[in-house]
C-alpha positions as a LaTeX table, in Angstrom:
\begin{tabular}{lrrr}
\hline
Residue & $x$ (\AA) & $y$ (\AA) & $z$ (\AA) \\
\hline
Met1 & 8.79 & $-53.47$ & 45.05 \\
Ser2 & 8.14 & $-56.96$ & 46.40 \\
Asp3 & 10.34 & $-59.86$ & 45.33 \\
Ser4 & 7.28 & $-61.98$ & 44.49 \\
Asn5 & 6.05 & $-59.37$ & 42.02 \\
Lys6 & 9.44 & $-59.24$ & 40.34 \\
Val7 & 9.51 & $-63.03$ & 40.06 \\
Val8 & 6.06 & $-62.99$ & 38.43 \\
Val9 & 7.06 & $-60.40$ & 35.83 \\
Tyr10 & 10.46 & $-61.96$ & 35.06 \\
Ala11 & 8.92 & $-65.40$ & 34.70 \\
Ala12 & 6.35 & $-64.03$ & 32.24 \\
Leu13 & 9.02 & $-62.08$ & 30.35 \\
Leu14 & 11.35 & $-65.02$ & 29.80 \\
Gly15 & 8.52 & $-67.37$ & 28.92 \\
Asn16 & 6.92 & $-65.01$ & 26.39 \\
Leu17 & 10.24 & $-64.21$ & 24.71 \\
Ala18 & 11.03 & $-67.87$ & 24.13 \\
Ile19 & 7.49 & $-68.63$ & 22.98 \\
Ala20 & 7.40 & $-65.68$ & 20.57 \\
Leu21 & 10.51 & $-66.85$ & 18.73 \\
Val22 & 9.22 & $-70.40$ & 18.38 \\
Lys23 & 5.80 & $-69.22$ & 17.22 \\
Phe24 & 7.23 & $-67.01$ & 14.50 \\
Val25 & 9.26 & $-69.90$ & 13.15 \\
Ala26 & 6.19 & $-72.15$ & 13.23 \\
Ala27 & 4.02 & $-69.50$ & 11.52 \\
Tyr28 & 6.60 & $-69.15$ & 8.74 \\
Ile29 & 6.86 & $-72.90$ & 8.21 \\
Thr30 & 3.13 & $-73.71$ & 8.38 \\
Asn31 & 1.61 & $-70.55$ & 6.90 \\
Ser32 & $-0.92$ & $-70.40$ & 9.78 \\
Ser33 & $-2.75$ & $-67.14$ & 10.50 \\
Ala34 & $-3.69$ & $-68.22$ & 14.03 \\
Met35 & $-0.06$ & $-69.09$ & 14.78 \\
Leu36 & 1.09 & $-65.70$ & 13.46 \\
Ser37 & $-1.50$ & $-63.99$ & 15.69 \\
Glu38 & $-0.20$ & $-65.98$ & 18.64 \\
Ala39 & 3.37 & $-64.95$ & 17.78 \\
Val40 & 2.37 & $-61.28$ & 17.72 \\
His41 & 0.50 & $-61.83$ & 20.99 \\
Ser42 & 3.66 & $-63.20$ & 22.63 \\
Val43 & 5.74 & $-60.27$ & 21.35 \\
Val44 & 3.20 & $-57.83$ & 22.82 \\
Asp45 & 3.27 & $-59.68$ & 26.14 \\
Thr46 & 7.07 & $-59.56$ & 26.16 \\
Leu47 & 7.04 & $-55.80$ & 25.58 \\
Asn48 & 4.40 & $-55.46$ & 28.28 \\
Glu49 & 6.57 & $-57.17$ & 30.87 \\
Ile50 & 9.47 & $-54.85$ & 29.97 \\
Leu51 & 7.17 & $-51.84$ & 30.45 \\
Leu52 & 5.93 & $-53.19$ & 33.80 \\
Leu53 & 9.50 & $-53.66$ & 35.02 \\
His54 & 10.29 & $-50.11$ & 33.89 \\
Gly55 & 7.22 & $-48.82$ & 35.74 \\
Met56 & 8.13 & $-50.75$ & 38.89 \\
Lys57 & 11.61 & $-49.24$ & 38.86 \\
Lys58 & 10.38 & $-45.70$ & 38.20 \\
Ser59 & 7.74 & $-45.91$ & 40.93 \\
Gln60 & 10.47 & $-46.53$ & 43.53 \\
Lys61 & 12.15 & $-43.15$ & 42.97 \\
Pro62 & 12.25 & $-41.16$ & 46.23 \\
Ala63 & 10.11 & $-38.10$ & 46.78 \\
Asn64 & 11.57 & $-34.71$ & 45.89 \\
Ala65 & 10.52 & $-31.05$ & 45.65 \\
Lys66 & 8.81 & $-31.62$ & 42.29 \\
His67 & 7.01 & $-34.79$ & 43.43 \\
Pro68 & 6.66 & $-34.48$ & 47.22 \\
Phe69 & 4.64 & $-37.70$ & 47.51 \\
Gly70 & 6.90 & $-39.81$ & 45.30 \\
Tyr71 & 6.46 & $-41.46$ & 41.91 \\
Gly72 & 4.05 & $-44.26$ & 42.78 \\
Arg73 & 1.69 & $-43.45$ & 39.91 \\
Glu74 & 4.44 & $-44.22$ & 37.39 \\
Leu75 & 3.50 & $-47.87$ & 37.79 \\
Tyr76 & $-0.16$ & $-47.11$ & 37.09 \\
Phe77 & 0.75 & $-45.13$ & 33.98 \\
Trp78 & 2.84 & $-47.92$ & 32.49 \\
Ala79 & 0.21 & $-50.49$ & 33.39 \\
Phe80 & $-2.31$ & $-48.40$ & 31.45 \\
Ile81 & 0.08 & $-48.29$ & 28.47 \\
Val82 & 0.28 & $-52.09$ & 28.69 \\
Ala83 & $-3.52$ & $-52.30$ & 28.39 \\
Leu84 & $-3.43$ & $-50.05$ & 25.32 \\
Met85 & $-0.71$ & $-52.19$ & 23.75 \\
Val86 & $-2.67$ & $-55.39$ & 24.33 \\
Phe87 & $-5.53$ & $-53.81$ & 22.40 \\
Ala88 & $-3.63$ & $-51.95$ & 19.67 \\
Leu89 & $-0.84$ & $-54.42$ & 18.93 \\
Gly90 & $-2.52$ & $-57.61$ & 20.06 \\
Ala91 & $-6.25$ & $-57.49$ & 19.42 \\
Ile92 & $-6.28$ & $-55.32$ & 16.30 \\
Val93 & $-3.40$ & $-57.16$ & 14.60 \\
Ser94 & $-4.96$ & $-60.54$ & 15.37 \\
Val95 & $-8.34$ & $-59.53$ & 13.96 \\
Tyr96 & $-6.66$ & $-58.01$ & 10.89 \\
Gln97 & $-4.68$ & $-61.19$ & 10.25 \\
Gly98 & $-7.81$ & $-63.28$ & 10.67 \\
Val99 & $-9.84$ & $-61.18$ & 8.21 \\
Leu100 & $-7.04$ & $-61.37$ & 5.63 \\
His101 & $-6.87$ & $-65.14$ & 6.00 \\
Ile102 & $-10.64$ & $-65.47$ & 5.62 \\
Leu103 & $-10.64$ & $-63.31$ & 2.49 \\
His104 & $-7.59$ & $-65.04$ & 1.05 \\
Pro105 & $-7.35$ & $-68.51$ & 2.65 \\
Glu106 & $-4.10$ & $-70.38$ & 2.14 \\
Glu107 & $-3.46$ & $-74.05$ & 2.66 \\
Met108 & $-1.73$ & $-74.93$ & 5.91 \\
Lys109 & 1.61 & $-76.71$ & 5.67 \\
Asn110 & 3.15 & $-79.12$ & 8.18 \\
Pro111 & 0.39 & $-78.84$ & 10.83 \\
Leu112 & 2.36 & $-81.16$ & 13.10 \\
Val113 & 4.80 & $-78.29$ & 13.70 \\
Asn114 & 1.92 & $-76.17$ & 14.97 \\
Tyr115 & 0.78 & $-78.87$ & 17.38 \\
Ile116 & 4.29 & $-79.26$ & 18.82 \\
Val117 & 4.78 & $-75.50$ & 19.19 \\
Leu118 & 1.35 & $-74.94$ & 20.72 \\
Gly119 & 1.96 & $-77.77$ & 23.19 \\
Phe120 & 5.28 & $-76.19$ & 24.17 \\
Ala121 & 3.63 & $-72.75$ & 24.46 \\
Ile122 & 0.79 & $-74.09$ & 26.63 \\
Leu123 & 3.37 & $-75.66$ & 28.97 \\
Cys124 & 5.37 & $-72.41$ & 29.25 \\
Glu125 & 2.34 & $-70.13$ & 29.57 \\
Gly126 & 0.79 & $-72.52$ & 32.08 \\
Thr127 & 3.92 & $-72.33$ & 34.24 \\
Ser128 & 3.94 & $-68.52$ & 34.10 \\
Trp129 & 0.20 & $-68.44$ & 34.82 \\
Phe130 & 0.66 & $-70.70$ & 37.86 \\
Val131 & 3.41 & $-68.41$ & 39.25 \\
Ala132 & 1.18 & $-65.34$ & 38.78 \\
Leu133 & $-1.84$ & $-67.10$ & 40.29 \\
Lys134 & 0.16 & $-68.18$ & 43.33 \\
Ala135 & 1.34 & $-64.60$ & 43.92 \\
Phe136 & $-2.20$ & $-63.24$ & 43.43 \\
Lys137 & $-3.63$ & $-65.74$ & 45.92 \\
Lys138 & $-1.26$ & $-64.42$ & 48.59 \\
Thr139 & $-2.64$ & $-60.90$ & 48.20 \\
Lys140 & $-6.34$ & $-61.60$ & 47.69 \\
Gly141 & $-7.01$ & $-63.23$ & 51.07 \\
Ser142 & $-10.63$ & $-64.32$ & 51.47 \\
Leu143 & $-11.89$ & $-62.16$ & 48.61 \\
Gly144 & $-13.15$ & $-63.65$ & 45.37 \\
Tyr145 & $-10.86$ & $-63.39$ & 42.36 \\
Phe146 & $-12.82$ & $-60.68$ & 40.55 \\
Glu147 & $-13.41$ & $-58.68$ & 43.74 \\
Ala148 & $-9.69$ & $-58.92$ & 44.56 \\
Phe149 & $-8.89$ & $-57.73$ & 41.03 \\
Arg150 & $-11.18$ & $-54.71$ & 41.46 \\
Arg151 & $-9.73$ & $-53.84$ & 44.88 \\
Ser152 & $-6.08$ & $-54.47$ & 44.06 \\
Lys153 & $-3.83$ & $-51.42$ & 44.16 \\
Asp154 & $-0.80$ & $-53.18$ & 42.66 \\
Pro155 & $-1.30$ & $-53.79$ & 38.92 \\
Thr156 & 1.81 & $-55.91$ & 38.34 \\
Thr157 & 0.48 & $-59.27$ & 39.49 \\
Phe158 & $-3.06$ & $-59.00$ & 38.14 \\
Thr159 & $-1.80$ & $-57.63$ & 34.80 \\
Val160 & 0.49 & $-60.62$ & 34.28 \\
Leu161 & $-2.27$ & $-62.98$ & 35.47 \\
Phe162 & $-4.72$ & $-61.44$ & 32.99 \\
Glu163 & $-2.16$ & $-61.60$ & 30.18 \\
Asp164 & $-1.33$ & $-65.24$ & 30.89 \\
Ser165 & $-5.02$ & $-66.16$ & 31.17 \\
Ala166 & $-5.73$ & $-64.51$ & 27.82 \\
Ala167 & $-2.67$ & $-66.21$ & 26.37 \\
Leu168 & $-3.82$ & $-69.67$ & 27.50 \\
Ile169 & $-7.31$ & $-69.12$ & 26.14 \\
Gly170 & $-5.79$ & $-67.88$ & 22.88 \\
Leu171 & $-3.56$ & $-70.93$ & 22.62 \\
Phe172 & $-6.46$ & $-73.33$ & 23.00 \\
Ile173 & $-8.45$ & $-71.35$ & 20.41 \\
Ala174 & $-5.46$ & $-71.52$ & 18.04 \\
Leu175 & $-5.09$ & $-75.25$ & 18.68 \\
Leu176 & $-8.78$ & $-75.88$ & 17.95 \\
Gly177 & $-8.77$ & $-73.64$ & 14.88 \\
Ile178 & $-5.68$ & $-75.24$ & 13.40 \\
Phe179 & $-6.98$ & $-78.73$ & 14.12 \\
Leu180 & $-10.36$ & $-78.07$ & 12.50 \\
Ala181 & $-8.82$ & $-76.23$ & 9.55 \\
His182 & $-6.57$ & $-79.23$ & 8.91 \\
Gln183 & $-9.08$ & $-82.02$ & 9.56 \\
Leu184 & $-11.94$ & $-80.40$ & 7.62 \\
Asp185 & $-9.66$ & $-79.00$ & 4.93 \\
Met186 & $-11.13$ & $-75.53$ & 5.59 \\
Pro187 & $-8.23$ & $-73.04$ & 5.93 \\
Val188 & $-10.75$ & $-70.28$ & 6.56 \\
Leu189 & $-11.22$ & $-71.66$ & 10.10 \\
Asp190 & $-7.62$ & $-70.72$ & 10.82 \\
Gly191 & $-8.59$ & $-67.10$ & 10.16 \\
Val192 & $-11.68$ & $-67.42$ & 12.35 \\
Ala193 & $-9.45$ & $-68.63$ & 15.20 \\
Ser194 & $-7.23$ & $-65.59$ & 14.72 \\
Ile195 & $-10.25$ & $-63.26$ & 15.01 \\
Leu196 & $-11.42$ & $-65.03$ & 18.18 \\
Ile197 & $-7.94$ & $-64.59$ & 19.67 \\
Gly198 & $-8.25$ & $-60.87$ & 18.90 \\
Val199 & $-11.61$ & $-60.74$ & 20.69 \\
Val200 & $-10.12$ & $-62.39$ & 23.79 \\
Leu201 & $-7.30$ & $-59.84$ & 23.79 \\
Ala202 & $-9.73$ & $-56.95$ & 23.34 \\
Val203 & $-11.80$ & $-58.04$ & 26.35 \\
Ser204 & $-8.65$ & $-58.48$ & 28.44 \\
Ala205 & $-7.37$ & $-55.04$ & 27.37 \\
Phe206 & $-10.71$ & $-53.41$ & 28.25 \\
Leu207 & $-10.73$ & $-54.85$ & 31.78 \\
Leu208 & $-7.10$ & $-53.90$ & 32.39 \\
Ala209 & $-7.62$ & $-50.38$ & 31.02 \\
Arg210 & $-10.71$ & $-49.81$ & 33.17 \\
Glu211 & $-8.94$ & $-50.89$ & 36.35 \\
Thr212 & $-5.69$ & $-49.00$ & 35.73 \\
Lys213 & $-7.63$ & $-45.89$ & 34.69 \\
Gly214 & $-9.31$ & $-45.92$ & 38.11 \\
Leu215 & $-5.93$ & $-46.21$ & 39.82 \\
Leu216 & $-4.52$ & $-43.36$ & 37.71 \\
Leu217 & $-7.42$ & $-41.06$ & 38.55 \\
Gly218 & $-7.05$ & $-41.86$ & 42.24 \\
Glu219 & $-8.95$ & $-44.47$ & 44.23 \\
Thr220 & $-9.62$ & $-44.67$ & 47.94 \\
Ala221 & $-7.34$ & $-46.94$ & 49.95 \\
Asp222 & $-8.33$ & $-50.35$ & 51.31 \\
Pro223 & $-11.34$ & $-50.20$ & 53.71 \\
Gln224 & $-9.36$ & $-51.96$ & 56.43 \\
Leu225 & $-6.72$ & $-49.22$ & 56.34 \\
Arg226 & $-9.38$ & $-46.53$ & 56.76 \\
His227 & $-10.95$ & $-48.46$ & 59.65 \\
Asn228 & $-7.58$ & $-48.83$ & 61.40 \\
Val229 & $-6.77$ & $-45.13$ & 61.04 \\
Leu230 & $-10.07$ & $-44.10$ & 62.59 \\
Gln231 & $-9.79$ & $-46.66$ & 65.39 \\
Ile232 & $-6.28$ & $-45.55$ & 66.37 \\
Ala233 & $-7.35$ & $-41.91$ & 66.38 \\
Gln234 & $-10.48$ & $-42.60$ & 68.40 \\
Asp235 & $-8.51$ & $-44.53$ & 71.03 \\
Asp236 & $-6.27$ & $-41.55$ & 71.81 \\
Val237 & $-7.04$ & $-39.92$ & 75.16 \\
Ala238 & $-7.07$ & $-36.42$ & 73.67 \\
Val239 & $-9.62$ & $-37.16$ & 70.93 \\
Gln240 & $-13.31$ & $-36.47$ & 71.47 \\
Ser241 & $-14.39$ & $-37.85$ & 68.09 \\
Ala242 & $-12.62$ & $-39.34$ & 65.08 \\
Asn243 & $-15.05$ & $-37.98$ & 62.49 \\
Gly244 & $-13.74$ & $-39.59$ & 59.32 \\
Val245 & $-10.81$ & $-40.08$ & 57.02 \\
Leu246 & $-10.28$ & $-39.43$ & 53.32 \\
Thr247 & $-7.62$ & $-41.54$ & 51.59 \\
Glu248 & $-6.14$ & $-41.73$ & 48.13 \\
Gln249 & $-3.97$ & $-44.49$ & 46.71 \\
Ile250 & $-1.08$ & $-42.81$ & 44.88 \\
Gly251 & 1.02 & $-45.92$ & 44.29 \\
Ala252 & 1.02 & $-49.66$ & 44.78 \\
His253 & 2.21 & $-49.17$ & 48.36 \\
Gln254 & 1.70 & $-45.43$ & 48.87 \\
Val255 & $-1.32$ & $-43.73$ & 50.44 \\
Ile256 & $-2.23$ & $-40.17$ & 51.41 \\
Ala257 & $-4.68$ & $-39.78$ & 54.32 \\
Ser258 & $-6.60$ & $-36.76$ & 55.61 \\
Leu259 & $-8.06$ & $-37.25$ & 59.09 \\
Ser260 & $-10.84$ & $-35.17$ & 60.66 \\
Leu261 & $-10.71$ & $-35.03$ & 64.47 \\
Glu262 & $-12.61$ & $-33.26$ & 67.21 \\
Phe263 & $-10.28$ & $-32.77$ & 70.17 \\
Lys264 & $-11.36$ & $-32.61$ & 73.79 \\
Asp265 & $-11.94$ & $-29.22$ & 75.32 \\
Asn266 & $-9.30$ & $-27.29$ & 77.25 \\
Leu267 & $-6.34$ & $-28.74$ & 75.32 \\
Thr268 & $-3.40$ & $-26.48$ & 74.59 \\
Ser269 & $-1.77$ & $-26.28$ & 71.18 \\
Asp270 & 1.12 & $-28.33$ & 72.59 \\
Asp271 & $-1.32$ & $-31.02$ & 73.76 \\
Ile272 & $-2.87$ & $-31.19$ & 70.30 \\
Glu273 & 0.53 & $-31.41$ & 68.65 \\
Leu274 & 1.56 & $-34.27$ & 70.95 \\
Cys275 & $-1.72$ & $-36.03$ & 70.21 \\
Val276 & $-1.23$ & $-35.75$ & 66.45 \\
Asn277 & 2.33 & $-37.05$ & 66.77 \\
Arg278 & 1.14 & $-40.04$ & 68.83 \\
Ile279 & $-1.59$ & $-40.90$ & 66.34 \\
Glu280 & 0.75 & $-40.58$ & 63.37 \\
Ala281 & 3.39 & $-42.80$ & 65.00 \\
Arg282 & 0.84 & $-45.53$ & 65.83 \\
Ile283 & $-0.72$ & $-45.44$ & 62.39 \\
Arg284 & 2.62 & $-45.75$ & 60.63 \\
Gln285 & 3.55 & $-48.75$ & 62.76 \\
Ile286 & 0.60 & $-50.60$ & 61.25 \\
His287 & 0.46 & $-48.91$ & 57.84 \\
Pro288 & 3.91 & $-47.72$ & 56.73 \\
Glu289 & 2.46 & $-47.23$ & 53.23 \\
Ile290 & 0.86 & $-43.98$ & 54.43 \\
Val291 & 3.37 & $-41.45$ & 53.11 \\
Ala292 & 1.48 & $-38.38$ & 54.34 \\
Leu293 & $-1.12$ & $-37.91$ & 57.09 \\
Phe294 & $-2.96$ & $-34.61$ & 57.41 \\
Val295 & $-5.09$ & $-33.88$ & 60.48 \\
Lys296 & $-7.90$ & $-31.31$ & 60.42 \\
Pro297 & $-9.48$ & $-30.21$ & 63.73 \\
Gln298 & $-13.26$ & $-29.81$ & 63.34 \\
Thr299 & $-16.48$ & $-30.87$ & 65.00 \\
Gln300 & $-18.39$ & $-33.90$ & 63.83 \\
Glu301 & $-21.27$ & $-31.68$ & 62.67 \\
Val302 & $-18.97$ & $-29.63$ & 60.43 \\
Trp303 & $-17.41$ & $-32.81$ & 59.02 \\
Leu304 & $-20.79$ & $-34.31$ & 58.17 \\
Glu305 & $-21.93$ & $-31.07$ & 56.57 \\
Arg306 & $-18.81$ & $-30.81$ & 54.42 \\
Met307 & $-18.99$ & $-34.45$ & 53.40 \\
Lys308 & $-22.63$ & $-34.45$ & 52.29 \\
Gly309 & $-22.90$ & $-36.31$ & 49.00 \\
Arg310 & $-19.23$ & $-37.37$ & 49.03 \\
Leu311 & $-19.33$ & $-40.40$ & 51.32 \\
Asn312 & $-22.15$ & $-42.30$ & 49.61 \\
\hline
\end{tabular}
C-alpha cells in the first residue's frame, strides 16, 4: 500500500467527517432538504473511506494455502461495496428527501447558516479533491483523465477523486438551490436541488461500479507490462520465439502472467529450466508486482491456434 494512497484516503476521511457534522447541524437549524442530502452524502463518503482503508489493509495479507496468490482482490471487493453505498445511501436518500420536500415544501430558516456551512464544506472538499487529483496525476502519466481511470488497477485514488468531484458538484448544486429557494421564495427549489444531488451521486456510483466490477472479474494487466515480459523472454539466448503472454490483474499491485515460449532445438531439460529461471529473474527486477509467472513450451503455430478469438 503506497503512502500517497493512504494520505489521499485519510485526508478525505477527516474532511468528510468534519463536514458531515457541520452539515447536520445546519440542516437542523435551517430546515433545508438540500443541506440534509449533503449531510447524508458526507456520512456516506466517510463510511466509504473507512471501507477503503479496511480493503487496503486486507489486501496486504500474505499468500497462504487457501489463497496462494494473496488477497489483492479484497480491495476491489470493498471498492465495489463503496460504489453500491454511494448509490443506495447517497443517491436514493437524496432523491427521496428531494421528492418529500417538493411534495411538502417548508420555509427555509436562517439561510445565512447554509451559506457559511457550504462555503466551509467547499473549502474542505476542495482541499481533499486537490490531494486526490495530485496523487492521480502521478499515476496517470501522459494518459487522459478518463483513459487513466479506465486503465487504473488501483481503485483507492480514483474512488476518492470521484467521490470528491461528486461532492463538489453537489455542494454547488446545493448552494444554487438554497440561494434560489431563498431569493425567489420558492422552497420547492430546495427539493429540486436535493434530487439533482442524487442524480450526480447515481452517475458517480454507476461509473465506479462498472470499473470495480471489471477489476473484480479480472482484467488484463497494463500493456507496457505485457510488452516488457515478451521482450525479456525474446531476448534470451535459449528462446526461439516468445509467442505471447496472458496476464490477469488480481490486486492493485499483483499480477499473474502465463507466458508461451518456443525454445530452440537441442536444449536439455536443464537448459530449459535455467532459461525459465533467467527470464523470471529479469522480469521480476522490472515488474515485482508479478506474483506468479507460468511458462508453457509450445510452437508459435499452436499458440496462435489456441488463441483464436481470444486476442481480439
